[in-house]
């Protein structure tokens, strides 16, 4: 009876939600029916706030303010429906945002014919990026390293709350591009290389932003925007916004699942890939936007371009002979809103001409405008166009800061710990060196109070540097600092130069151990392109020279992508990967070094050992061939620095008693299979372990991957404690996308593998599809 009651309640809630959505869509359609063509097209236009401002932006005496004449021209005369960005990509106080967006909404709802509010959007990637004083978490790659999706949901909740406190209802996140190429400058913005891991985290982050029931009208929630659909992260060159060549079945197998998970989570909007796939720009692809995203994947929300990408079809891609032809191609492909971001007059005028000429159907305009107005209704902007800071008392609350710290501490990954050097004993004389020791930029990355992250010193008052955190835990009297290598103050990220280099070597000789803080400076998007994946030469030289002193060396990495460290990794004593751990990452790292926190992070990607060896863990068997007899040696190896899913602890774990409740199922069965294993903490301290389930298709009609992650669970164990971890899966989890682009399950033999990483397998069980 109890179960029946809950089923009835759930069904009633679902029906209410469906009726509400239907009612909103109908209301939006009725409003759009009252619009002129110009008003509909204006709703499809999104512009940057930079072009609506006047005054000097020179903090702390900034005179920047809205130019109301420019605002009226855009919103009243051209009916512009959306505005984005922070002026000069600089964070502003919540109060500043409140005032400016209130002015925008006053014009939109008071001086336009239909009184339609403006939809404001920001890139709030790892917290409320553009709100001064906001709580910033680790970047998505650092969240993925926790292997605990609860952190993603919590970040989404806090980011939504603090974004709404700034009067902004729309967030251009989560980033769901698959992080399969460590050269790519946006790798840190996603959840790593695995489709399943990315799907689980993406789903939870959407729920954090939008709420469990996706009621984005709730003033503590925002409309999320999954991006960048599709295949953006796999350019051949590894450089941002360059071409990708990806077979359709590969797109569907690996790149689509995280976006499908976000759609299943109820995400309201999507941003498109700025690049091209197979010589077809995504912004002009009816196949990818309408056929795949809308019809096959079931996305019903609003589709927005990325920055200037319709014009790029003409200016950069050369697939349209004019801006007008570019607009035609993109809108007909299924784009609802153009992130123009400047010349709205051109966009609105040309699109009107295209409709009047019959080149773009009026039905396409009506559809786009209806989706946009529907989103504004769902956000409750018509009734409550503004949300103000004084109604958000928990902004940057202690509990929010603690959540960000916990996420950082849960994700930092111990990669090497020879002879149990870590945690460090008290009383040691420590030298701290390296460019990241005093760089807040290096801990946070891009999208940190500015686009490139270079303004963090201006806003990140409660962000310790690694040096400050290490001194706090080990005592200033025990910690010496000599940089050896430093960054300049330039916005560009690759600015290493020698800074007291010889003095650092001399200081190392007097220390008991050396903590080298290495990695990357902050960057974002195209400015983060690189030529060489090896760690910077000067940083490498610093490591090599300090190693000559014979002292114990701990390398602490803070980096947006895994820079190759094989020139010294075998010689140092310990390596800790912090990724980009956010405002509280330095404190978390120092607590791990001191033993206050037992590290439990696991790599969400394969850490490469060489720049020419960049395949993910789910590669094909030919990537690691064994030596064969005969005249020719076709031996090949898969040789990562560290495998996917790897991470050490200060304690040890023992796996035993693997069980599976079914050894086979007939093709077509929807029964669940259960596989379980016992995990025991055999060490002397409490610790967390990530138990991972993989499957291996032994033979298939399409060359199978060596293995694929299917499930995972992070558990906490006291010393001597044993816990049974149980996973459930169905035959669909063993499926793949064939060359006809259909997901299929084939009869045959599989191997199920449970372990502590993709390489550290603790138990296996055979399984057969009959």
XYZ file of C-alpha atoms in Angstrom:
770
model
C 0.000 0.000 0.000
C 2.847 2.357 0.875
C 4.573 1.792 -2.474
C 1.272 2.302 -4.289
C 0.792 5.623 -2.497
C 4.205 6.903 -3.568
C 3.662 5.746 -7.140
C 0.351 7.663 -7.217
C 1.990 10.777 -5.766
C 4.824 10.586 -8.299
C 2.373 10.111 -11.152
C 0.298 13.076 -9.949
C 3.369 15.312 -9.709
C 4.487 14.226 -13.175
C 1.068 14.986 -14.606
C 1.030 18.418 -12.936
C 4.448 19.213 -14.362
C 3.344 18.126 -17.832
C 0.186 20.262 -17.605
C 2.249 23.204 -16.394
C 4.724 22.833 -19.243
C 1.904 22.506 -21.745
C 0.198 25.579 -20.317
C 3.419 27.604 -20.502
C 4.103 26.516 -24.069
C 0.550 27.490 -25.043
C 0.927 30.865 -23.315
C 4.217 31.441 -25.137
C 2.659 30.585 -28.493
C -0.206 32.998 -27.827
C 2.237 35.779 -26.997
C 4.332 35.082 -30.089
C 1.158 35.216 -32.216
C 0.748 38.843 -31.129
C 4.267 39.785 -32.222
C 5.346 41.474 -35.388
C 8.053 39.757 -37.429
C 10.578 42.267 -36.124
C 9.645 41.508 -32.519
C 10.022 37.767 -33.080
C 13.436 38.186 -34.690
C 14.540 40.477 -31.872
C 13.830 37.719 -29.360
C 16.298 35.564 -31.280
C 19.083 38.144 -30.890
C 21.588 38.033 -28.025
C 24.181 40.768 -27.533
C 27.086 41.469 -25.207
C 26.645 44.033 -22.458
C 29.938 45.652 -23.486
C 28.208 47.471 -26.325
C 25.591 48.902 -23.958
C 27.987 50.521 -21.471
C 29.756 53.845 -21.126
C 32.426 55.191 -18.788
C 35.862 54.007 -17.766
C 36.393 50.586 -16.244
C 39.502 51.234 -14.178
C 38.976 49.726 -10.696
C 38.831 50.763 -7.962
C 37.476 54.020 -9.443
C 35.355 52.529 -12.237
C 32.706 54.818 -13.735
C 31.242 52.089 -15.928
C 27.466 52.264 -16.304
C 24.685 51.443 -18.718
C 24.176 53.782 -21.641
C 20.394 53.991 -21.633
C 20.231 55.366 -25.163
C 22.112 52.332 -26.491
C 19.988 50.034 -24.361
C 16.766 51.530 -25.724
C 17.963 51.220 -29.287
C 18.679 47.513 -28.807
C 15.718 46.511 -26.641
C 12.994 48.949 -27.706
C 13.831 49.634 -31.355
C 15.244 46.215 -32.287
C 13.448 44.123 -29.639
C 16.651 42.314 -28.563
C 15.623 39.480 -26.265
C 18.828 38.472 -24.494
C 22.027 39.994 -23.124
C 25.136 38.220 -21.872
C 28.595 38.577 -20.438
C 30.320 40.792 -17.871
C 31.793 44.107 -19.059
C 35.461 43.577 -19.936
C 34.958 40.015 -18.615
C 35.467 41.319 -15.078
C 33.466 40.175 -12.079
C 31.079 42.677 -10.508
C 29.434 42.776 -7.124
C 25.990 41.251 -6.798
C 24.702 44.743 -6.047
C 26.175 46.065 -9.320
C 24.492 43.253 -11.226
C 21.219 43.922 -9.397
C 21.222 47.583 -10.394
C 22.239 47.097 -14.031
C 19.846 44.249 -14.780
C 17.011 46.090 -12.996
C 17.602 48.985 -15.407
C 17.532 46.580 -18.349
C 14.301 44.971 -17.177
C 12.727 48.341 -16.473
C 13.218 49.320 -20.112
C 12.170 45.897 -21.433
C 9.012 45.575 -19.336
C 8.091 49.269 -19.227
C 8.907 50.661 -22.639
C 8.243 47.836 -25.103
C 4.849 47.012 -26.610
C 4.511 43.493 -25.206
C 6.585 44.071 -22.058
C 8.718 40.950 -22.522
C 11.656 40.763 -20.069
C 15.230 40.298 -21.228
C 16.946 36.957 -20.614
C 20.401 37.537 -19.071
C 23.084 34.842 -19.219
C 26.584 34.338 -17.817
C 29.294 31.675 -17.955
C 29.290 30.538 -14.314
C 31.484 27.493 -14.874
C 32.792 26.434 -11.443
C 30.692 28.687 -9.271
C 29.358 32.188 -9.915
C 32.348 33.197 -12.053
C 31.400 36.807 -12.629
C 30.058 37.678 -9.174
C 32.583 39.230 -6.807
C 32.784 37.340 -3.526
C 31.195 34.180 -4.939
C 32.097 30.653 -3.829
C 34.269 29.000 -6.472
C 34.660 25.221 -6.571
C 37.222 23.081 -8.365
C 36.818 23.126 -12.120
C 34.731 20.266 -13.549
C 37.828 18.114 -14.105
C 38.579 18.381 -10.382
C 35.005 17.453 -9.512
C 35.241 14.397 -11.761
C 38.382 13.332 -9.878
C 36.289 13.006 -6.706
C 34.279 10.205 -8.369
C 31.491 11.459 -6.109
C 28.740 13.138 -8.174
C 27.213 14.648 -5.038
C 29.907 17.327 -5.298
C 28.691 18.265 -8.788
C 25.122 18.625 -7.598
C 26.200 20.713 -4.609
C 28.300 23.010 -6.775
C 25.308 23.468 -9.065
C 23.042 24.363 -6.158
C 25.461 26.925 -4.741
C 26.327 28.412 -8.131
C 22.634 28.765 -8.950
C 21.901 30.460 -5.618
C 24.755 32.949 -5.937
C 24.038 33.606 -9.617
C 20.408 34.379 -8.842
C 21.606 36.686 -6.055
C 23.210 38.694 -8.860
C 19.872 38.883 -10.735
C 20.992 36.438 -13.454
C 18.671 33.485 -14.277
C 20.618 31.655 -17.024
C 23.958 29.862 -16.748
C 26.024 28.652 -19.716
C 26.982 25.376 -18.041
C 27.560 22.447 -17.672
C 30.363 21.716 -20.126
C 29.789 18.154 -21.373
C 32.451 17.849 -24.062
C 34.370 14.592 -23.780
C 37.928 15.225 -22.529
C 39.716 12.746 -24.773
C 42.566 14.998 -25.971
C 44.890 16.464 -23.313
C 46.195 19.014 -25.798
C 42.832 20.760 -25.950
C 42.779 24.007 -23.904
C 39.275 23.439 -22.529
C 39.906 19.990 -21.108
C 39.648 21.230 -17.529
C 36.116 22.478 -18.132
C 34.711 18.961 -18.607
C 34.403 15.735 -16.628
C 37.207 13.765 -18.255
C 37.554 11.168 -20.980
C 34.867 8.624 -20.101
C 31.304 8.902 -21.459
C 29.689 7.187 -18.464
C 31.560 9.196 -15.823
C 30.726 12.399 -17.717
C 27.075 11.389 -17.995
C 26.672 10.730 -14.275
C 28.333 14.002 -13.270
C 26.566 16.003 -15.959
C 23.172 14.707 -14.867
C 23.807 15.701 -11.259
C 25.168 19.136 -12.160
C 22.040 19.895 -14.193
C 19.931 18.858 -11.209
C 22.009 21.126 -9.003
C 21.454 24.118 -11.269
C 17.786 23.490 -12.052
C 16.534 21.492 -9.068
C 15.247 17.938 -8.809
C 12.007 18.884 -10.587
C 13.594 21.438 -12.955
C 11.458 24.252 -11.590
C 13.656 27.048 -12.867
C 11.050 29.559 -11.754
C 12.365 28.911 -8.252
C 14.403 32.001 -7.408
C 17.279 29.830 -6.137
C 17.614 27.950 -9.456
C 18.843 28.849 -12.924
C 18.255 27.499 -16.399
C 21.256 25.350 -17.299
C 22.864 25.256 -20.734
C 24.649 22.054 -21.718
C 27.533 22.707 -24.089
C 29.106 22.440 -26.619
C 26.986 20.115 -28.737
C 28.689 18.118 -30.394
C 32.258 16.787 -30.864
C 33.874 20.118 -29.935
C 36.610 18.548 -27.824
C 38.134 16.318 -30.487
C 39.779 18.577 -33.088
C 42.516 16.916 -35.109
C 45.017 19.634 -34.177
C 44.137 19.653 -30.489
C 43.581 23.407 -30.797
C 40.386 25.253 -29.991
C 37.809 25.853 -32.712
C 39.587 23.775 -35.337
C 38.109 20.938 -37.412
C 37.217 17.498 -36.098
C 36.745 14.378 -38.196
C 34.569 11.925 -36.305
C 32.535 9.056 -37.797
C 28.841 9.240 -36.932
C 28.875 5.989 -34.943
C 31.814 7.297 -32.872
C 29.933 10.507 -32.112
C 26.921 8.499 -31.008
C 28.948 6.012 -28.967
C 31.187 8.380 -27.015
C 30.197 12.039 -27.436
C 26.397 11.899 -27.313
C 25.820 10.095 -23.965
C 26.707 13.026 -21.634
C 24.340 15.291 -23.588
C 21.628 12.651 -23.567
C 22.022 12.367 -19.791
C 21.575 16.136 -19.455
C 18.441 15.979 -21.601
C 17.164 13.163 -19.388
C 17.912 15.432 -16.417
C 15.608 18.065 -17.933
C 18.160 20.657 -19.082
C 16.444 23.712 -20.583
C 19.014 25.015 -23.085
C 21.972 23.937 -25.203
C 24.918 25.772 -26.757
C 26.441 24.480 -29.974
C 29.975 23.452 -30.930
C 31.926 26.381 -32.403
C 33.842 24.109 -34.758
C 33.094 21.688 -37.545
C 32.711 17.933 -37.838
C 33.643 16.230 -41.095
C 33.817 19.633 -42.841
C 30.305 20.515 -41.684
C 30.019 23.389 -39.183
C 27.675 22.294 -36.423
C 25.962 25.694 -36.501
C 24.818 24.981 -40.050
C 23.983 21.304 -39.653
C 20.316 20.388 -39.881
C 21.470 16.793 -39.414
C 23.078 17.406 -36.023
C 20.776 20.129 -34.677
C 17.329 19.085 -35.856
C 17.587 15.436 -36.818
C 19.832 14.260 -33.991
C 19.377 16.717 -31.120
C 15.695 17.493 -31.573
C 14.192 14.396 -33.153
C 16.372 11.495 -32.009
C 17.535 12.735 -28.612
C 14.269 14.437 -27.718
C 15.590 17.866 -26.738
C 12.684 20.303 -26.436
C 14.478 23.344 -25.062
C 16.118 26.392 -26.600
C 19.252 26.264 -28.795
C 21.802 29.088 -28.680
C 24.979 29.596 -30.676
C 28.371 30.301 -29.167
C 30.116 33.658 -29.509
C 29.756 35.075 -33.033
C 29.458 31.650 -34.578
C 26.838 32.408 -37.212
C 29.074 35.088 -38.698
C 31.980 32.635 -38.435
C 30.289 30.482 -41.055
C 31.184 33.299 -43.459
C 34.246 34.893 -41.927
C 36.168 31.842 -40.649
C 34.723 28.665 -42.086
C 34.095 30.056 -45.595
C 31.051 27.835 -46.083
C 28.696 30.785 -46.583
C 29.331 33.489 -49.194
C 27.956 36.265 -46.985
C 26.696 36.985 -43.501
C 23.179 36.773 -44.874
C 23.792 33.283 -46.245
C 25.327 32.291 -42.897
C 22.211 33.442 -41.019
C 20.027 31.539 -43.450
C 21.993 28.306 -43.029
C 22.077 28.484 -39.242
C 18.459 29.414 -38.572
C 17.206 26.828 -41.064
C 19.428 24.222 -39.407
C 17.541 24.800 -36.150
C 19.277 27.571 -34.187
C 16.864 29.530 -31.969
C 19.078 32.319 -30.625
C 22.206 33.920 -32.069
C 24.947 35.037 -29.692
C 25.696 37.799 -32.172
C 27.267 39.456 -29.966
C 27.660 43.015 -31.324
C 25.980 43.945 -34.615
C 22.363 43.190 -33.774
C 21.139 45.584 -36.460
C 22.790 43.484 -39.159
C 21.382 40.228 -37.798
C 17.852 41.529 -37.343
C 17.763 43.301 -40.713
C 19.153 40.366 -42.700
C 16.956 37.767 -41.013
C 13.886 39.909 -41.727
C 14.915 40.063 -45.375
C 15.375 36.292 -45.486
C 11.887 35.693 -44.103
C 10.302 38.183 -46.479
C 12.128 36.526 -49.384
C 10.907 33.093 -48.339
C 14.466 31.833 -47.723
C 13.713 31.225 -44.024
C 10.175 29.962 -43.254
C 8.096 32.055 -40.883
C 7.300 28.790 -39.087
C 10.987 28.499 -38.144
C 10.917 32.026 -36.667
C 7.718 31.285 -34.769
C 9.221 28.081 -33.380
C 12.396 29.810 -32.199
C 10.600 32.792 -30.656
C 8.137 30.489 -28.892
C 10.929 28.455 -27.324
C 12.636 31.630 -26.111
C 9.486 33.159 -24.649
C 8.572 29.820 -23.096
C 11.912 29.764 -21.278
C 11.314 33.271 -19.960
C 7.925 32.181 -18.669
C 9.398 29.100 -17.017
C 12.004 31.312 -15.339
C 9.107 33.403 -13.988
C 10.652 36.541 -15.478
C 7.292 38.049 -16.425
C 6.118 38.038 -12.801
C 9.517 38.477 -11.132
C 12.011 39.992 -13.575
C 14.533 40.697 -10.803
C 16.081 38.724 -7.941
C 18.058 40.855 -5.492
C 21.080 40.245 -3.277
C 19.353 41.162 -0.005
C 17.053 38.160 -0.427
C 20.013 35.750 -0.465
C 21.443 35.748 3.073
C 23.446 32.547 2.484
C 25.578 34.136 -0.265
C 29.180 32.917 0.278
C 28.101 31.343 3.563
C 30.531 29.287 5.617
C 28.674 26.133 4.595
C 29.189 27.041 0.924
C 32.920 27.519 1.462
C 33.158 24.212 3.303
C 31.412 22.452 0.408
C 33.975 23.865 -2.027
C 36.820 22.790 0.251
C 35.403 19.281 0.608
C 35.135 18.916 -3.156
C 38.770 19.972 -3.559
C 39.977 17.648 -0.799
C 37.962 14.733 -2.233
C 39.413 15.169 -5.721
C 43.115 15.858 -5.193
C 44.911 12.743 -6.415
C 48.044 11.130 -5.024
C 49.904 9.693 -8.017
C 53.184 8.635 -6.430
C 54.365 8.164 -2.855
C 57.655 6.268 -2.722
C 58.536 4.825 0.681
C 55.476 6.530 2.185
C 57.100 9.962 2.170
C 53.674 11.511 2.523
C 52.182 12.610 4.795
C 55.165 14.725 5.816
C 56.425 14.513 9.356
C 56.270 17.599 11.537
C 59.427 19.598 12.106
C 60.946 19.049 8.659
C 62.704 21.944 6.973
C 60.838 22.448 3.715
C 61.745 24.395 0.610
C 58.813 25.470 -1.544
C 59.667 26.434 -5.119
C 58.114 26.658 -8.558
C 55.864 29.192 -10.315
C 52.582 27.822 -8.937
C 53.601 28.232 -5.304
C 52.369 31.818 -5.139
C 49.937 31.845 -8.077
C 46.210 31.953 -7.365
C 45.642 31.843 -11.119
C 47.270 28.415 -11.278
C 44.857 27.043 -8.677
C 41.678 28.279 -10.324
C 42.150 28.427 -14.082
C 39.992 30.363 -16.518
C 36.438 31.490 -15.771
C 37.623 32.772 -12.383
C 36.335 36.325 -11.859
C 37.331 36.906 -15.498
C 37.553 34.988 -18.758
C 41.265 34.159 -18.584
C 41.373 33.977 -14.787
C 44.030 36.680 -14.501
C 41.981 38.872 -12.146
C 41.772 36.380 -9.278
C 44.161 38.423 -7.114
C 41.706 41.307 -7.323
C 38.747 39.248 -6.116
C 40.004 36.078 -4.416
C 40.713 37.422 -0.959
C 39.936 34.125 0.761
C 42.043 32.107 -1.683
C 45.325 31.033 -0.141
C 48.329 30.331 -2.286
C 50.003 26.940 -1.973
C 52.879 28.594 -0.114
C 50.549 30.260 2.393
C 48.659 27.032 3.040
C 51.854 24.990 3.479
C 53.269 27.606 5.844
C 50.037 27.561 7.829
C 50.215 23.788 8.344
C 53.951 23.346 8.846
C 54.902 26.695 10.383
C 56.495 29.652 8.637
C 59.719 28.995 10.521
C 59.993 25.596 8.831
C 59.095 26.662 5.301
C 61.455 28.564 3.018
C 60.389 29.893 -0.372
C 62.597 30.588 -3.366
C 60.703 30.557 -6.694
C 63.346 29.325 -9.132
C 60.826 29.899 -11.934
C 57.991 32.441 -11.982
C 55.270 33.791 -14.264
C 55.048 37.410 -15.385
C 51.939 39.490 -14.735
C 50.829 39.283 -18.374
C 47.378 37.948 -19.230
C 48.986 35.278 -21.431
C 49.577 32.003 -19.635
C 52.951 30.786 -20.956
C 55.240 33.410 -19.414
C 57.706 31.340 -17.369
C 61.097 32.874 -16.664
C 63.949 32.095 -14.299
C 63.585 33.836 -10.955
C 66.347 33.226 -8.402
C 66.991 29.916 -10.108
C 70.445 29.276 -8.654
C 69.293 30.476 -5.248
C 66.551 27.842 -5.306
C 69.097 25.103 -5.981
C 71.259 26.368 -3.132
C 68.268 26.524 -0.784
C 67.321 22.936 -1.652
C 70.651 21.722 -0.295
C 69.761 23.115 3.134
C 66.251 21.621 3.241
C 65.023 18.200 4.353
C 62.617 18.039 1.409
C 61.496 20.173 -1.494
C 57.905 20.806 -2.578
C 57.905 21.872 -6.222
C 54.673 23.590 -7.241
C 54.446 23.125 -10.984
C 51.975 22.977 -13.853
C 50.228 25.733 -15.767
C 49.138 29.324 -15.422
C 45.464 30.121 -16.084
C 44.006 30.283 -19.588
C 40.720 29.759 -21.366
C 39.633 28.728 -24.841
C 41.766 29.735 -27.856
C 44.443 31.639 -25.882
C 45.221 28.324 -24.153
C 46.332 26.548 -27.334
C 49.799 24.994 -26.971
C 52.581 23.694 -29.191
C 54.148 21.149 -26.826
C 52.397 18.964 -24.262
C 55.578 18.467 -22.240
C 55.721 20.526 -19.066
C 57.456 23.845 -19.683
C 61.225 23.486 -20.203
C 62.180 25.860 -17.394
C 59.984 24.042 -14.886
C 61.481 20.732 -16.020
C 64.984 22.113 -15.672
C 64.184 23.271 -12.133
C 63.095 19.745 -11.174
C 66.151 18.147 -12.734
C 68.590 20.513 -11.026
C 66.957 20.115 -7.621
C 67.027 16.333 -8.006
C 70.812 16.585 -8.256
C 70.899 17.805 -4.645
C 69.765 14.352 -3.502
C 66.908 15.744 -1.404
C 63.414 14.275 -1.248
C 61.257 15.930 -3.915
C 57.477 16.230 -3.893
C 55.902 17.539 -7.096
C 52.549 19.268 -6.683
C 50.768 19.781 -9.988
C 48.059 22.370 -10.601
C 47.151 22.301 -14.260
C 44.175 22.400 -16.578
C 45.380 19.453 -18.634
C 47.920 16.701 -17.927
C 51.244 18.128 -19.059
C 53.769 15.394 -19.776
C 56.213 14.858 -16.885
C 58.012 11.676 -17.962
C 61.375 13.468 -18.098
C 61.479 13.397 -14.297
C 58.489 11.462 -12.935
C 60.482 8.285 -12.224
C 63.066 10.206 -10.180
C 60.946 12.300 -7.824
C 59.630 10.805 -4.582
C 55.995 11.898 -4.642
C 53.538 13.447 -7.100
C 50.210 15.042 -6.201
C 47.713 16.190 -8.837
C 45.457 19.017 -7.675
C 43.962 19.774 -11.134
C 42.407 23.259 -10.724
C 41.066 22.927 -7.180
C 39.485 26.366 -6.747
C 39.594 28.966 -4.005
C 40.088 26.421 -1.215
C 42.330 24.023 -3.094
C 45.566 25.194 -1.495
C 44.169 24.538 1.970
C 43.000 21.092 0.880
C 46.404 20.275 -0.613
C 48.257 21.367 2.519
C 45.906 19.270 4.659
C 46.727 16.241 2.505
C 50.474 16.869 2.762
C 50.110 17.104 6.548
C 47.948 13.994 6.837
C 44.842 15.821 8.036
C 43.075 14.486 4.951
C 43.632 11.067 3.411
C 43.748 11.553 -0.394
C 41.038 9.724 -2.319
C 40.911 11.312 -5.773
C 41.186 9.162 -8.902
C 42.213 10.274 -12.368
C 39.241 11.064 -14.655
C 41.545 10.741 -17.649
C 44.536 8.747 -18.828
C 47.686 10.675 -17.883
C 49.978 10.463 -20.950
C 53.660 9.648 -20.677
C 54.546 11.066 -24.089
C 53.063 13.691 -26.423
C 52.614 11.081 -29.146
C 50.727 8.612 -26.961
C 47.340 10.161 -26.283
C 44.779 7.365 -26.579
C 42.184 6.935 -23.817
C 41.839 3.813 -21.678
C 39.024 2.512 -23.904
C 41.332 2.160 -26.913
C 41.375 -0.759 -29.351
C 43.389 -3.943 -28.858
C 45.829 -3.027 -31.630
C 47.091 -0.154 -29.461
C 48.889 -2.711 -27.273
C 49.967 -5.575 -29.497
C 52.169 -8.354 -28.210
C 55.311 -9.457 -30.017
C 54.565 -11.958 -32.783
C 56.731 -14.622 -34.339
C 58.274 -14.086 -37.735
C 60.425 -11.609 -39.570
C 58.481 -8.509 -38.583
C 58.044 -7.048 -35.122
C 54.607 -5.453 -34.818
C 54.784 -5.027 -31.069
C 53.020 -1.973 -29.698
C 52.387 -0.735 -26.205
C 49.828 1.331 -24.349
C 52.114 3.288 -22.076
C 50.418 5.973 -20.007
C 52.158 7.703 -17.135
C 49.151 6.800 -14.977
C 45.980 4.935 -15.995
C 42.410 6.177 -15.930
C 40.817 5.733 -12.520
C 44.164 5.605 -10.695
C 44.920 7.247 -7.356
C 46.730 6.282 -4.165
C 45.703 6.514 -0.524
C 47.519 6.682 2.814
C 45.817 3.411 3.659
C 45.454 0.105 1.793
C 42.453 -1.860 0.541
C 41.884 -5.527 -0.107
C 39.295 -6.863 -2.575
C 37.783 -10.336 -2.275
C 34.741 -12.556 -2.748
C 33.598 -11.427 -6.194
C 30.099 -12.748 -6.937
C 27.713 -12.494 -9.854
C 24.090 -13.634 -9.659
C 23.723 -14.478 -13.357
C 26.416 -15.811 -15.656
C 24.312 -15.369 -18.790
C 21.125 -13.844 -20.180
C 19.283 -14.346 -23.470
C 19.469 -11.591 -26.059
C 16.590 -9.171 -25.559
C 16.300 -9.725 -21.807
C 15.699 -6.649 -19.640
C 16.638 -8.414 -16.403
C 19.191 -6.825 -14.090
C 22.474 -8.552 -13.314
C 24.091 -8.049 -9.915
C 27.834 -8.263 -9.329
C 29.340 -7.698 -5.903
C 32.735 -7.600 -4.230
C 33.984 -7.155 -0.669
C 36.403 -4.304 0.019
C 38.366 -4.148 3.277
C 40.473 -1.324 4.684
C 43.662 -3.163 5.675
C 45.533 -0.052 6.802
C 45.740 1.908 10.015
C 43.650 4.924 9.074
C 40.206 5.637 7.636
C 40.100 6.093 3.911
C 37.927 6.291 0.821
C 38.094 3.938 -2.136
C 36.504 4.179 -5.574
C 35.326 0.734 -6.671
C 35.043 0.542 -10.460
C 33.169 -1.897 -12.701
C 34.331 -2.392 -16.287
C 33.182 -4.670 -19.062
C 35.175 -6.131 -21.918
C 33.474 -7.409 -25.064
C 35.772 -10.272 -26.079
C 34.691 -10.416 -29.721
C 32.282 -8.238 -31.698
C 31.289 -7.467 -35.273
C 32.780 -3.996 -34.794
C 36.235 -3.888 -33.206
C 35.515 -3.639 -29.472
C 37.218 -1.410 -26.906
C 39.563 -3.208 -24.539
C 37.236 -2.218 -21.692
C 34.570 0.310 -20.731
C 33.557 1.791 -17.391
C 30.012 0.727 -16.500
C 29.532 1.635 -12.827
C 31.456 3.073 -9.879
C 30.945 3.798 -6.210
C 33.026 5.730 -3.695
C 32.961 4.239 -0.203
C 34.430 5.226 3.155
C 35.997 2.558 5.382
C 37.381 2.671 8.895
C 40.525 0.612 9.642
C 39.634 -3.075 9.507
C 36.143 -2.408 8.142
C 34.754 -4.430 5.242
C 31.942 -3.329 2.956
C 30.200 -5.209 0.163
C 29.788 -3.122 -2.969
C 27.049 -4.238 -5.365
C 26.562 -3.045 -8.921
C 23.554 -3.635 -11.149
C 23.526 -3.525 -14.938
C 21.445 -4.662 -17.886
C 22.318 -5.900 -21.347
C 21.928 -2.366 -22.661
C 25.104 -1.486 -20.739
C 26.943 -3.959 -22.963
C 25.673 -2.436 -26.195
C 27.537 -0.428 -28.822
C 26.679 1.733 -31.831
C 27.257 -0.109 -35.094
C 28.131 1.232 -38.536
C 24.429 1.693 -39.272
C 24.393 4.101 -36.298
C 22.125 1.816 -34.296
C 22.765 0.770 -30.713
C 22.892 -3.009 -30.563
C 23.673 -5.849 -28.164
C 25.301 -8.870 -29.776
C 25.384 -12.408 -28.463
C 28.769 -13.503 -27.249
C 31.192 -13.620 -24.357
C 32.102 -10.715 -22.083
C 34.387 -10.276 -19.125
C 33.301 -8.201 -16.147
C 36.148 -6.581 -14.245
C 36.071 -4.924 -10.826
C 39.029 -2.969 -9.579
C 40.667 0.147 -8.183
C 41.507 1.597 -11.608
C 41.221 0.673 -15.270
C 44.497 -1.252 -14.929
C 44.365 -2.414 -11.307
C 41.732 -5.117 -11.674
C 40.964 -7.058 -8.483
C 38.472 -9.614 -9.762
C 36.836 -10.814 -12.968
C 33.741 -12.783 -13.893
C 32.710 -14.240 -17.253
C 29.336 -13.288 -18.678
C 27.566 -14.467 -21.817
C 24.770 -13.014 -23.915
C 22.982 -16.015 -25.409
